[in-house]
Short mmCIF file of C-alpha atoms in Angstrom, two decimals:
data_model
loop_
_atom_site.label_atom_id
_atom_site.label_comp_id
_atom_site.label_asym_id
_atom_site.label_seq_id
_atom_site.Cartn_x
_atom_site.Cartn_y
_atom_site.Cartn_z
CA MET W 1 69.38 -38.25 37.28
CA SER W 2 70.17 -36.63 40.38
CA THR W 3 68.55 -38.04 44.21
CA SER W 4 66.59 -34.54 44.10
CA ALA W 5 64.86 -35.14 41.17
CA SER W 6 64.49 -38.53 41.63
CA ILE W 7 62.62 -38.15 44.87
CA GLN W 8 60.58 -35.36 43.44
CA GLY W 9 59.78 -38.40 40.93
CA VAL W 10 57.99 -40.46 43.95
CA PHE W 11 56.31 -37.08 45.06
CA GLU W 12 54.92 -37.22 41.06
CA SER W 13 54.16 -40.99 42.36
CA ALA W 14 52.22 -40.67 44.89
CA LYS W 15 50.06 -37.48 42.85
CA GLN W 16 49.25 -39.46 40.16
CA GLU W 17 48.67 -42.64 42.65
CA PHE W 18 45.45 -39.93 44.61
CA LEU W 19 43.80 -38.65 41.31
CA HIS W 20 44.26 -42.31 39.55
CA ASN W 21 41.97 -43.44 43.33
CA LEU W 22 39.90 -39.98 43.75
CA LYS W 23 36.80 -41.07 42.35
CA ASP W 24 35.20 -38.36 40.45
CA ALA W 25 38.60 -36.74 39.99
CA ALA W 26 37.33 -33.89 37.46
CA ASP W 27 34.65 -32.87 39.69
CA TYR W 28 37.35 -31.06 41.54
CA ASP W 29 39.85 -28.32 41.27
CA PHE W 30 42.79 -27.97 44.29
CA SER W 31 44.89 -25.93 41.93
CA GLN W 32 44.29 -23.18 44.07
CA PHE W 33 44.61 -24.41 47.32
CA THR W 34 48.36 -23.65 48.13
CA SER W 35 48.74 -22.43 51.93
CA ILE W 36 46.89 -23.34 55.03
CA ASP W 37 45.53 -19.93 54.31
CA LYS W 38 42.45 -21.42 52.71
CA VAL W 39 41.64 -23.40 54.86
CA TYR W 40 40.94 -20.76 57.62
CA GLU W 41 38.83 -19.45 55.14
CA ALA W 42 36.67 -22.46 55.09
CA THR W 43 36.57 -22.09 59.00
CA GLU W 44 35.38 -19.46 59.70
CA LYS W 45 33.04 -19.11 57.00
CA ILE W 46 32.03 -22.92 58.75
CA GLN W 47 31.87 -21.54 62.51
CA GLU W 48 30.08 -18.33 61.40
CA GLU W 49 27.10 -21.13 59.89
CA GLN W 50 27.30 -23.41 62.66
CA GLY W 51 26.66 -20.54 65.15
CA LYS W 52 23.94 -18.56 63.15
CA THR W 53 22.46 -22.26 63.78
CA ASN W 54 23.26 -23.83 66.96
CA THR W 55 25.46 -26.31 65.59
CA LEU W 56 28.85 -25.21 66.51
CA ARG W 57 31.30 -27.65 66.51
CA ASN W 58 35.15 -27.57 68.11
CA LEU W 59 37.42 -26.88 65.12
CA LYS W 60 40.23 -26.57 68.00
CA ARG W 61 39.99 -30.71 67.16
CA ILE W 62 41.57 -30.19 64.00
CA GLN W 63 44.49 -27.96 64.96
CA PRO W 64 47.00 -30.32 65.89
CA TYR W 65 46.15 -31.78 62.55
CA LEU W 66 46.62 -28.20 60.47
CA ASP W 67 50.14 -28.27 62.74
CA GLY W 68 51.31 -31.09 62.08
CA LEU W 69 51.16 -30.30 58.10
CA ASN W 70 51.89 -26.88 58.60
CA GLN W 71 54.77 -27.93 59.29
CA TYR W 72 55.44 -30.59 56.75
CA THR W 73 55.22 -28.36 54.36
CA GLY W 74 57.44 -25.81 56.11
CA VAL W 75 60.05 -27.92 55.83
CA PHE W 76 58.80 -30.09 52.48
CA ASP W 77 59.37 -25.86 51.36
CA THR W 78 62.31 -25.05 52.39
CA PHE W 79 64.71 -28.59 51.44
CA MET W 80 63.06 -29.67 48.30
CA GLN W 81 61.36 -26.64 46.54
CA ALA W 82 57.99 -27.99 46.62
CA LYS W 83 56.11 -27.07 43.83
CA PRO W 84 52.10 -25.87 44.78
CA GLU W 85 50.60 -28.70 41.94
CA ILE W 86 51.93 -31.34 45.52
CA LEU W 87 50.70 -28.35 48.32
CA CYS W 88 47.69 -28.32 46.01
CA LEU W 89 46.72 -31.79 47.10
CA ILE W 90 47.64 -31.84 51.23
CA TRP W 91 45.28 -28.33 51.45
CA GLY W 92 42.65 -28.25 48.88
CA PRO W 93 40.58 -31.73 49.69
CA ILE W 94 40.82 -30.77 53.26
CA LYS W 95 38.85 -27.81 52.86
CA PHE W 96 36.74 -29.82 50.51
CA LEU W 97 36.03 -32.31 53.35
CA LEU W 98 34.70 -29.25 55.58
CA LEU W 99 33.07 -28.10 53.28
CA ILE W 100 31.19 -31.16 52.72
CA SER W 101 31.24 -32.81 55.91
CA SER W 102 29.68 -29.64 57.82
CA THR W 103 26.10 -30.61 55.88
CA PHE W 104 25.72 -33.58 58.09
CA LEU W 105 27.13 -33.73 62.27
CA LYS W 106 27.95 -36.89 62.32
CA SER W 107 29.78 -37.10 59.88
CA TRP W 108 31.46 -33.31 60.86
CA ASP W 109 32.32 -34.86 64.42
CA ALA W 110 33.93 -38.21 62.23
CA LEU W 111 35.83 -36.00 60.36
CA LEU W 112 37.23 -33.98 63.07
CA GLU W 113 38.26 -37.16 65.15
CA ALA W 114 39.75 -39.01 62.49
CA MET W 115 42.21 -35.45 61.97
CA ALA W 116 42.84 -34.96 65.62
CA GLN W 117 43.99 -39.02 65.51
CA ILE W 118 46.37 -38.14 62.77
CA GLY W 119 47.33 -34.82 63.86
CA GLU W 120 48.26 -36.62 67.72
CA SER W 121 50.47 -38.92 65.29
CA LEU W 122 52.17 -36.85 62.83
CA PRO W 123 55.99 -35.56 64.18
CA GLN W 124 57.59 -32.51 64.68
CA PHE W 125 58.67 -31.81 61.61
CA GLN W 126 60.03 -28.33 61.98
CA VAL W 127 61.99 -29.79 65.20
CA TYR W 128 63.94 -32.83 62.53
CA GLY W 129 64.46 -29.83 60.05
CA ASN W 130 67.97 -29.81 60.23
CA LEU W 131 68.38 -33.05 59.04
CA PHE W 132 66.27 -33.38 56.21
CA ASN W 133 68.60 -30.38 55.03
CA MET W 134 71.33 -33.02 55.93
CA SER W 135 70.28 -36.61 55.11
CA GLN W 136 68.68 -37.81 51.71
CA GLY W 137 67.45 -40.73 53.61
CA MET W 138 64.89 -38.38 55.39
CA LYS W 139 63.90 -36.41 52.51
CA HIS W 140 62.64 -39.91 50.77
CA ALA W 141 60.78 -39.59 54.48
CA LEU W 142 59.33 -37.13 53.40
CA CYS W 143 57.62 -38.53 50.39
CA ILE W 144 56.36 -41.54 52.63
CA PHE W 145 54.63 -39.58 54.85
CA TYR W 146 52.60 -37.18 51.75
CA SER W 147 51.94 -40.29 50.42
CA ASP W 148 49.70 -41.25 54.22
CA ILE W 149 47.63 -38.13 53.69
CA LEU W 150 47.31 -38.27 50.25
CA GLU W 151 46.27 -42.00 51.14
CA PHE W 152 44.10 -39.84 54.06
CA HIS W 153 42.16 -37.47 51.89
CA VAL W 154 41.37 -39.95 49.08
CA THR W 155 39.95 -42.53 51.53
CA ILE W 156 37.36 -39.26 53.38
CA LEU W 157 36.87 -37.84 50.07
CA ASN W 158 35.72 -41.25 47.94
CA PHE W 159 32.71 -41.95 51.05
CA PHE W 160 31.69 -38.78 50.37
CA ARG W 161 31.07 -39.98 46.98
CA HIS W 162 28.22 -42.49 47.88
CA LYS W 163 25.41 -41.57 47.09
CA LYS W 164 23.47 -40.31 50.10
CA TRP W 165 26.40 -40.92 52.14
CA SER W 166 24.59 -38.93 55.36
CA ILE W 167 21.31 -41.29 55.39
CA PHE W 168 23.42 -44.59 55.31
CA PHE W 169 25.66 -42.82 57.39
CA GLU W 170 26.58 -45.76 59.83
CA SER W 171 26.34 -48.27 57.28
CA LEU W 172 29.03 -47.40 55.24
CA TRP W 173 31.59 -45.22 57.61
CA PRO W 174 32.55 -47.67 59.46
CA ARG W 175 34.91 -49.33 56.91
CA TYR W 176 36.00 -46.07 56.11
CA ALA W 177 37.09 -45.62 59.83
CA GLY W 178 38.94 -49.69 58.99
CA LYS W 179 40.92 -48.16 56.30
CA ILE W 180 41.89 -44.93 58.46
CA SER W 181 42.57 -46.95 60.88
CA VAL W 182 45.29 -48.71 59.28
CA ILE W 183 46.62 -44.95 57.26
CA LEU W 184 46.92 -43.82 61.78
CA HIS W 185 49.05 -47.05 61.83
CA ASN W 186 51.09 -46.75 59.07
CA ILE W 187 51.67 -42.56 59.92
CA ARG W 188 52.63 -43.82 63.91
CA ARG W 189 55.51 -46.76 62.40
CA HIS W 190 56.93 -44.17 59.25
CA LYS W 191 57.10 -41.21 62.49
CA LEU W 192 59.87 -43.83 63.19
CA LEU W 193 62.08 -43.44 60.59
CA VAL W 194 62.46 -39.86 61.33
CA THR W 195 65.62 -40.09 62.34
CA ASP W 196 69.37 -38.72 61.16
CA GLU W 197 69.85 -42.62 61.58
CA VAL W 198 67.57 -43.90 58.52
CA THR W 199 68.19 -44.82 55.75
CA LEU W 200 67.07 -46.34 52.24
CA ALA W 201 66.97 -49.58 52.73
CA ASN W 202 64.56 -48.71 55.82
CA ILE W 203 62.60 -46.31 53.47
CA THR W 204 62.53 -49.15 51.03
CA GLU W 205 60.90 -51.32 53.17
CA ALA W 206 58.03 -48.99 54.89
CA TYR W 207 56.73 -48.91 51.45
CA LYS W 208 56.47 -52.51 51.14
CA ALA W 209 55.08 -52.59 54.74
CA ARG W 210 52.27 -49.99 54.22
CA GLU W 211 51.07 -51.62 51.06
CA ARG W 212 51.49 -54.96 53.01
CA ALA W 213 48.88 -53.03 55.81
CA TYR W 214 46.47 -51.84 52.50
CA GLU W 215 46.46 -55.37 50.98
CA GLU W 216 45.60 -57.01 54.37
CA TYR W 217 42.59 -54.71 54.74
CA ASP W 218 41.23 -55.09 51.71
CA LYS W 219 42.18 -59.26 52.18
CA ASN W 220 39.35 -59.12 55.31
CA GLN W 221 37.71 -56.45 53.98
CA GLN W 222 36.42 -58.64 50.73
CA GLU W 223 36.44 -61.31 53.48
CA TRP W 224 33.88 -59.04 55.66
CA ASP W 225 31.61 -58.87 52.22
CA ARG W 226 31.32 -61.90 51.55
CA LEU W 227 29.91 -62.90 55.34
CA ASN W 228 27.64 -60.29 54.75
CA PHE W 229 26.42 -61.25 51.56
CA ALA W 230 25.74 -65.15 52.31
CA GLU W 231 24.18 -63.64 55.44
CA VAL W 232 21.83 -61.23 54.27
CA ASN W 233 21.58 -63.95 52.05
CA ARG W 234 19.81 -66.55 54.52
CA SER W 235 17.98 -64.07 55.44
CA ILE W 236 16.06 -63.07 52.45
CA ALA W 237 16.37 -66.87 50.94
CA PRO W 238 12.68 -68.14 50.65
CA SER W 239 11.77 -71.31 52.76
CA MET W 240 11.95 -74.83 51.09
CA TYR W 241 10.32 -77.36 52.72
CA ASP W 242 10.26 -79.59 50.40
CA HIS W 243 12.82 -81.90 52.83
CA GLU W 244 10.28 -81.47 55.66
CA LEU W 245 7.45 -82.56 53.56
CA GLU W 246 9.31 -85.48 52.47
CA ARG W 247 10.68 -86.73 55.99
CA LEU W 248 6.66 -86.16 57.52
CA GLY W 249 5.14 -88.36 54.49
CA SER W 250 8.30 -90.96 55.17
CA LYS W 251 6.15 -91.41 58.99
CA CYS W 252 2.92 -91.77 57.87
CA ASN W 253 0.49 -95.05 57.89
CA ARG W 254 -0.38 -95.78 54.09
CA VAL W 255 -3.56 -95.60 54.44
CA THR W 256 -3.10 -92.29 56.39
CA GLY W 257 -5.31 -89.43 54.09
CA GLU W 258 -7.63 -92.22 52.40
CA TRP W 259 -10.67 -91.75 53.43
CA MET W 260 -9.86 -87.79 51.30
CA ARG W 261 -10.07 -89.83 48.07
CA THR W 262 -14.17 -90.73 49.03
CA GLU W 263 -15.18 -86.72 50.25
CA ASP W 264 -17.26 -85.43 47.50
CA ALA W 265 -14.84 -81.52 47.89
CA PHE W 266 -11.99 -83.34 47.38
CA CYS W 267 -13.07 -85.52 44.20
CA ASP W 268 -14.14 -81.88 42.23
CA TRP W 269 -11.29 -79.98 43.29
CA SER W 270 -8.97 -82.94 42.13
CA ASP W 271 -11.20 -83.49 38.86
CA LEU W 272 -9.44 -81.65 36.78
CA LYS W 273 -12.44 -80.98 34.34
CA SER W 274 -14.29 -79.39 37.56
CA PRO W 275 -15.35 -76.00 37.08
CA MET W 276 -14.66 -75.38 40.69
CA THR W 277 -11.61 -73.32 41.80
CA ARG W 278 -8.46 -75.33 41.85
CA ILE W 279 -8.42 -74.09 45.90
CA ILE W 280 -9.55 -76.45 48.59
CA TRP W 281 -9.45 -75.72 52.53
CA LEU W 282 -8.22 -78.46 55.08
CA VAL W 283 -9.83 -77.43 58.55
CA GLY W 284 -8.68 -79.19 62.42
CA ILE W 285 -6.81 -77.69 65.51
CA PRO W 286 -3.28 -77.91 65.45
CA GLY W 287 -2.36 -82.05 65.48
CA ALA W 288 -5.31 -82.96 63.00
CA GLY W 289 -3.24 -83.70 60.93
CA ARG W 290 -3.68 -81.76 57.83
CA VAL W 291 0.21 -82.04 56.77
CA GLN W 292 0.13 -85.43 57.41
CA ALA W 293 -3.07 -85.39 55.39
CA LYS W 294 -1.37 -83.39 52.95
CA THR W 295 1.84 -85.94 52.19
CA ALA W 296 -0.48 -88.69 52.14
#
């Protein structure tokens, strides 16, 4: 197998992983979005609608993200003849994310902030264009950035698959923001691979470190979920006072409450053959001994 075919195989694997992790993947059709032009068409429509409702937001915040991806796809297409089914997973999700998030300002602002941070962390791919042509290691570096970009997209797309996500945004978003932080850390680390000295060994280690970072995130998230569940369970669990009653009963004088057995109301209540109600009221000021009488 040629090196070119091997690299194409890595891109194909990243694509399949994206589709596998995407919830309800059949609901999406990204095939028409093979360039940045479709994204710009979507942003223009969104800004027009936001202008009508006085909810206009600054889309320039994501320009570094769009520019970085545009440079990436340009280098990618020049040196590796990118297939449309590979490119569409870069541009298609962005349009869907912008359209969905624009219906709720908090999600819109959170998405723009996340894209802005990713955009600021991407390398200037055009600057290193010649290196991608000369170095097989650099071409493999393009692969790992592709995986990072798709991981970012699938993370946020899956957020919007939650039912009533806009209602529970404040409680749901932090979990996904944590995953985005891991992706951002990986991109910043992978940025160091963009050099003519990068080797396949460096790329292999970068993939392993990437997987370890996600495994650590999942492990921490599971522990966080366990602690949250335990806390919620404690807060809603009914209070049981059996031990407290036993403790109080052990401190009672052995004749405490004996007087009640001579009371007519108590005798009628304790007589199962009596037609009276099975409730008896003990009336007294605080400290009069109602609990003590009950435990006697």
